[in-house]
CSV table of C-alpha atoms and ligand atoms in Angstrom, one decimal:
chain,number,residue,atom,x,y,z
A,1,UNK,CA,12.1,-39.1,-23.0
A,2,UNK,CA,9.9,-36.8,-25.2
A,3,UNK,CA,10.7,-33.4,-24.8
A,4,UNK,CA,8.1,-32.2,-27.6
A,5,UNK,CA,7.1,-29.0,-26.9
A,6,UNK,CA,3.3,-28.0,-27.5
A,7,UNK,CA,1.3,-25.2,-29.4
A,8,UNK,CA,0.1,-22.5,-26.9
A,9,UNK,CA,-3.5,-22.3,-25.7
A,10,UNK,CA,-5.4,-20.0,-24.0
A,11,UNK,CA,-7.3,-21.3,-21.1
A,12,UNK,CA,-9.6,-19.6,-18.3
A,13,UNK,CA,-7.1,-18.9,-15.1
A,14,UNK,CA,-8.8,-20.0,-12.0
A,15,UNK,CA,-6.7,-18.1,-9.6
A,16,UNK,CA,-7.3,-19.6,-5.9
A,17,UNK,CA,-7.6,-16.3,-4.6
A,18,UNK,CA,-3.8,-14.2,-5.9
A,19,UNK,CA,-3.9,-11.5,-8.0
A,20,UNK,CA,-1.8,-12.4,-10.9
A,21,UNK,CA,-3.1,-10.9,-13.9
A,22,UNK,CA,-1.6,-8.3,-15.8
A,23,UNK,CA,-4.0,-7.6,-18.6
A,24,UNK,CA,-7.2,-7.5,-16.5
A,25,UNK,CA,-8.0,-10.7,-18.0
A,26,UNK,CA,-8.5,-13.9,-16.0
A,27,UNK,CA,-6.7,-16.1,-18.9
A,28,UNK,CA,-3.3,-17.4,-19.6
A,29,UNK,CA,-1.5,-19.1,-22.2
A,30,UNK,CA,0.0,-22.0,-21.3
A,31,UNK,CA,2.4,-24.4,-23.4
A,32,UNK,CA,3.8,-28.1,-22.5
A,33,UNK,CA,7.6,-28.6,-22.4
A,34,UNK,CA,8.2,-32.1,-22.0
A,35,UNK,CA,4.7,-33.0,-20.2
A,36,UNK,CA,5.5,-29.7,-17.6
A,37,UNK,CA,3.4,-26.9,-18.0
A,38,UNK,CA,4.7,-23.4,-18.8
A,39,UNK,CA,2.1,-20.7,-18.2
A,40,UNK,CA,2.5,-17.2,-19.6
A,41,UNK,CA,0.8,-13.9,-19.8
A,42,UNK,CA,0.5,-13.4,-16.3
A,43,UNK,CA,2.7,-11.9,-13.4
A,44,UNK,CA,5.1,-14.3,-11.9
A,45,UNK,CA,4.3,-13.0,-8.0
A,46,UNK,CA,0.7,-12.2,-6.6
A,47,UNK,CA,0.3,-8.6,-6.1
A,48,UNK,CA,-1.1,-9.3,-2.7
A,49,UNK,CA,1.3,-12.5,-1.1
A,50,UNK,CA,4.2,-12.3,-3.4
A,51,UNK,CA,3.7,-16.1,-3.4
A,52,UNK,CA,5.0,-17.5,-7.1
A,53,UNK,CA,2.4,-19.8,-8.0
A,54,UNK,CA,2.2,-23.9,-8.8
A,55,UNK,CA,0.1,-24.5,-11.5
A,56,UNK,CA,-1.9,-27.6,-12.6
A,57,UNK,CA,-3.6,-27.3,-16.2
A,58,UNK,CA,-6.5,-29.6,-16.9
A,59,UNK,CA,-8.9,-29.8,-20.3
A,60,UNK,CA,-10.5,-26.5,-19.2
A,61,UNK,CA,-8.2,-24.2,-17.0
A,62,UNK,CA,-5.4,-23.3,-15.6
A,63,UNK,CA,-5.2,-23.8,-11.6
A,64,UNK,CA,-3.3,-22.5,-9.1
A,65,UNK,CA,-2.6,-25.1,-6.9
A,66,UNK,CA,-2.5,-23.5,-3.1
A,67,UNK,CA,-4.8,-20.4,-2.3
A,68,UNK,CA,-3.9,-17.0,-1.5
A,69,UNK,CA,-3.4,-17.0,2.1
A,70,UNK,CA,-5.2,-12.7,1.5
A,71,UNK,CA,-7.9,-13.3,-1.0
A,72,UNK,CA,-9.3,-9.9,0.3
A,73,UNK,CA,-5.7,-8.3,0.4
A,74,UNK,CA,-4.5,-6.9,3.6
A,75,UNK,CA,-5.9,-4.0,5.9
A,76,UNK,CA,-3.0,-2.7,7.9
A,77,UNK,CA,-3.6,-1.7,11.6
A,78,UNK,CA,-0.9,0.3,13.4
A,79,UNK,CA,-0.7,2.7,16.6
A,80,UNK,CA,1.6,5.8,16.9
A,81,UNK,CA,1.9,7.4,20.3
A,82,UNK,CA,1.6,11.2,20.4
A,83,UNK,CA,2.9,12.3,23.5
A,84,UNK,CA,4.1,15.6,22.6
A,85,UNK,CA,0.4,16.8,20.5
A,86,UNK,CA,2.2,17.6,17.8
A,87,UNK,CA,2.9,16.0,14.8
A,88,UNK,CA,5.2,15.8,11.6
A,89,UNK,CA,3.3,15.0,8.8
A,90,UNK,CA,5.7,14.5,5.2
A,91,UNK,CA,6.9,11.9,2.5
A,92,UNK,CA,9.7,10.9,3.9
A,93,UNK,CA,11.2,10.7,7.7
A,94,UNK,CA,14.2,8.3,6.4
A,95,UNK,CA,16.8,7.9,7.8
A,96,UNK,CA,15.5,8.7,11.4
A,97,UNK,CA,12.7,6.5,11.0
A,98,UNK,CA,13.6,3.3,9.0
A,99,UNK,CA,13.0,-0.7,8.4
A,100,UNK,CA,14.5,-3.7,7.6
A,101,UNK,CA,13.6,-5.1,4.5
A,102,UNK,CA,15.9,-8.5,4.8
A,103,UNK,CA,13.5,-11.4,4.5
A,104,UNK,CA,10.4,-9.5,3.7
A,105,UNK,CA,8.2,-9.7,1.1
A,106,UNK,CA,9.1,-7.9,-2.1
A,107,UNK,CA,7.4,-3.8,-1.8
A,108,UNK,CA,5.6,-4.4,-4.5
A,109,UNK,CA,3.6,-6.7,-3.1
A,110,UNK,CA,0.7,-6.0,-0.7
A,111,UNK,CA,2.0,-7.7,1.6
A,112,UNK,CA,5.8,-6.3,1.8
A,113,UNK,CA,3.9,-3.0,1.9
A,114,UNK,CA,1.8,-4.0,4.5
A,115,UNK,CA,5.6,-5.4,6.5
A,116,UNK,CA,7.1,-1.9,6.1
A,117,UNK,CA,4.0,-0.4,7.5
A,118,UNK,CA,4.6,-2.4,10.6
A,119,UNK,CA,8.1,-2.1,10.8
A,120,UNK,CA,8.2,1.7,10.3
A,121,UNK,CA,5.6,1.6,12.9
A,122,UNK,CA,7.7,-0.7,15.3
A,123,UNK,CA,10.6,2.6,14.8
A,124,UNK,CA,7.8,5.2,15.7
A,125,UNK,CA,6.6,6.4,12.6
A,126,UNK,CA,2.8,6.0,11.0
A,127,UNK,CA,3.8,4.8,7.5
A,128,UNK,CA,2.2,3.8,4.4
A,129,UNK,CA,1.9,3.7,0.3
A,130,UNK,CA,-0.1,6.1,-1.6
A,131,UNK,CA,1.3,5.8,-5.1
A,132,UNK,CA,2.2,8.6,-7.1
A,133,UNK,CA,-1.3,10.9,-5.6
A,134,UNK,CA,-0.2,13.7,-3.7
A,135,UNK,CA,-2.7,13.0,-0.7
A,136,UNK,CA,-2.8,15.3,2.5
A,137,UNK,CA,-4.7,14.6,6.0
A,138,UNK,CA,-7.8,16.4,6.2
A,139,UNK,CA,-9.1,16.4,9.7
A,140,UNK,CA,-13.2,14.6,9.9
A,141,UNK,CA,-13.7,15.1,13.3
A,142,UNK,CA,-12.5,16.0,16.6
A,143,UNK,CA,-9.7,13.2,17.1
A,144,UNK,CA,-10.3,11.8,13.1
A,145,UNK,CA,-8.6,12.0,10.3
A,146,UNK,CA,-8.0,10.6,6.6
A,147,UNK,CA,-5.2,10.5,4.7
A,148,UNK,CA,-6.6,11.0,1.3
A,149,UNK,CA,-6.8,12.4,-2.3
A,150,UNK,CA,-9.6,14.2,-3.6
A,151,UNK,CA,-11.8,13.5,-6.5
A,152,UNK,CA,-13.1,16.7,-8.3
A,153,UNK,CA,-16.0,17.5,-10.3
A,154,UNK,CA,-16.1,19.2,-13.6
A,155,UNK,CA,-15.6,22.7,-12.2
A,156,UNK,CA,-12.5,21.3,-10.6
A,157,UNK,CA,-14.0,21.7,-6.9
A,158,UNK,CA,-12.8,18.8,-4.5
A,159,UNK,CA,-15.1,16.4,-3.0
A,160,UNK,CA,-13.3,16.9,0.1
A,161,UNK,CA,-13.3,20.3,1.8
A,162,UNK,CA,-10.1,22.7,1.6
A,163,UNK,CA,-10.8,24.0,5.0
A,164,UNK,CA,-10.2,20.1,6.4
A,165,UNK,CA,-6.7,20.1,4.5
A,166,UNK,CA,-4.4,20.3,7.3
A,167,UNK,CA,-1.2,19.0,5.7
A,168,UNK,CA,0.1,18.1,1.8
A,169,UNK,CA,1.9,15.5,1.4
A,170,UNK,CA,4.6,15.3,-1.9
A,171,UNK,CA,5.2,11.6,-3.3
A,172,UNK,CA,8.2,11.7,-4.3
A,173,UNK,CA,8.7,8.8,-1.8
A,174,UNK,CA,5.4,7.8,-3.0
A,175,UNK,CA,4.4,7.6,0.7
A,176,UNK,CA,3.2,9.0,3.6
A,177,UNK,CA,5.0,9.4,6.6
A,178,UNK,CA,4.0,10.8,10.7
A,179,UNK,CA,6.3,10.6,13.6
A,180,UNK,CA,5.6,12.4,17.0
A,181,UNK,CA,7.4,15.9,17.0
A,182,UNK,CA,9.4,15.8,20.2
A,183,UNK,CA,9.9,12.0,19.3
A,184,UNK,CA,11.4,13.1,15.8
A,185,UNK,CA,13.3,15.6,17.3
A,186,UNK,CA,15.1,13.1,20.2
A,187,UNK,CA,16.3,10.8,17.5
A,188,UNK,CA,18.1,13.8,15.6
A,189,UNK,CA,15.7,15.4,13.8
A,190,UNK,CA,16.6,18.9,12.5
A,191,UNK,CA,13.3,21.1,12.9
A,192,UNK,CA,15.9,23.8,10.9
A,193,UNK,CA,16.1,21.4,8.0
A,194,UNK,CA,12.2,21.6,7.7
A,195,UNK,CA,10.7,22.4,4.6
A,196,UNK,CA,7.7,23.6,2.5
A,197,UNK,CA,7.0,19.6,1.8
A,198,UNK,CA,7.0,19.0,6.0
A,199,UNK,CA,3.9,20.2,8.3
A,200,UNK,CA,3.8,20.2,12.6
A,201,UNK,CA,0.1,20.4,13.2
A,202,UNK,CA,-1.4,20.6,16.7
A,203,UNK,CA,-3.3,17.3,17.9
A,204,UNK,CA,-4.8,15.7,20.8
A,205,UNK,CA,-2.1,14.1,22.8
A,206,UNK,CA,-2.8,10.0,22.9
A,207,UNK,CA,-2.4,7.1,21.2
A,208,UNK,CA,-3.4,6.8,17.5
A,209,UNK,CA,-4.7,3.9,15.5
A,210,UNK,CA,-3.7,4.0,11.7
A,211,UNK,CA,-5.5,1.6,9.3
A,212,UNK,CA,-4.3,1.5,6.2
A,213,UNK,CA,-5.9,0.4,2.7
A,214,UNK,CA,-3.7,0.5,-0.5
A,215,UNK,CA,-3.1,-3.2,0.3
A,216,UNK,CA,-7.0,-4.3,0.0
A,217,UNK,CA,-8.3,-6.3,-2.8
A,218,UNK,CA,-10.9,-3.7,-3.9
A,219,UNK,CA,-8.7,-0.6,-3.5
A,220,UNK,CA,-8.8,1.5,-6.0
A,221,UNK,CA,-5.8,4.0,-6.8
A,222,UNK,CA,-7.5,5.6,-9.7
A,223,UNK,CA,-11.4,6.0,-8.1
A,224,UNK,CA,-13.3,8.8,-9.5
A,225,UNK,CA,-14.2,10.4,-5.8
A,226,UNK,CA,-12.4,10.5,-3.1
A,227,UNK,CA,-9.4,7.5,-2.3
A,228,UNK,CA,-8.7,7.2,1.2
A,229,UNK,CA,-5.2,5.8,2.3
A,230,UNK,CA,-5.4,5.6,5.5
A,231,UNK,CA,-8.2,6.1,8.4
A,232,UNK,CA,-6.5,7.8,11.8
A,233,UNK,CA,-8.6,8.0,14.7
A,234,UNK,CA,-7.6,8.8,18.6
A,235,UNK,CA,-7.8,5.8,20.6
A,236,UNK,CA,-6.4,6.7,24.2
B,1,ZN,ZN1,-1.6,-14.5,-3.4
């Protein structure tokens, strides 16, 4: 058996569709071991399905072999029920509010992000990701809200209005989180332990639809304008 290993080359990474690059560049070095291909330079998980890809290297590239089941990312849809018309709006609603991560995705892919969404949600609580960006929900219309970060021009004034700015939300969780108030409360939440990081804002009572972005392909954390999170509209 020949077990020569080969120089490196640097070949064009045809991707199927995952998000694998680390440098920005859609190239890879790959080296032979043996006959077997051993790619390097890039991540060893998509961002988006946490899928560790199976290459095959020809003259000119380097292949993934299956596609990205998300080649757009993931959009994440969720509904929270507002019975009471109030809301708490924070980081972090752990432990009351919680999921189980066994046999998810990792979180730093899109789509274990997109599984804790849904499985906060399942417990009662709108969840999501918004990186280290301090966000808050700004209200857009009657029943509509964003949960967002500003952009700001050169006179620092933000592109979205103070006035809207109806909660802040810290990231030292580096998320988001928005349980009914009255449902908070019944599962042993302390509204004594409440803090300047935690807001209860009046709403319409009803059922919510949360759609959240982070986890889209063309999301972009560090935008120049606004980024919005997460879109929150009253659906019934
Ligand atoms: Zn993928």
């Amino acid at each position: 058996m020949d077990f020569q290993i080969t120089a490196p080359q640097t070949l064009p990474l045809e991707a199927n569709g995952h998000r694998l690059s680390i440098s920005g560049k859609s190239e890879a070095e790959v080296y032979f071991i043996a006959g077997i291909p051993q790619v390097s330079g890039v991540a060893y998980q998509c961002a988006v399905c946490d899928e560790r890809p199976a290459y095959r290297v020809t003259d000119t590239a380097i292949e993934v072999e299956n596609p990205c089941p998300y080649p757009d990312g993931l959009t994440t849809a969720i509904t929270l029920e507002v019975p009471s018309g109030k809301i708490i709006v924070t980081d972090d609603l752990r432990p009351i509010y919680t999921w189980d991560d066994a046999g998810l995705a990792s979180y730093n892919s899109a789509l274990g992000q997109a599984q804790a969404v849904h499985g906060m949600a399942a417990a009662g609580c709108a969840y999501g990701p918004v990186g280290n960006s301090c966000p808050g929900l700004y209200r857009t219309g009657p029943d509509t809200y964003v949960i967002a970060r500003p952009g700001y021009d050169e006179n620092d004034t933000p592109d979205l209005p103070e006035s809207d700015r109806l909660a802040g939300i810290v990231t030292d969780l580096w998320a988001y989180s928005i349980a009914d108030f009255e449902h908070w409360k019944s599962r042993g939440g302390d509204p004594d332990s409440l803090g300047w990081t935690d807001t209860v804002i009046d709403v319409t009572p009803g059922t919510y639809r949360f759609t959240h972005h982070s986890g889209e392909r063309d999301f972009d954390h560090d935008a120049p304008g606004a980024v919005v999170f997460a879109h929150v509209e009253r659906i019934g």
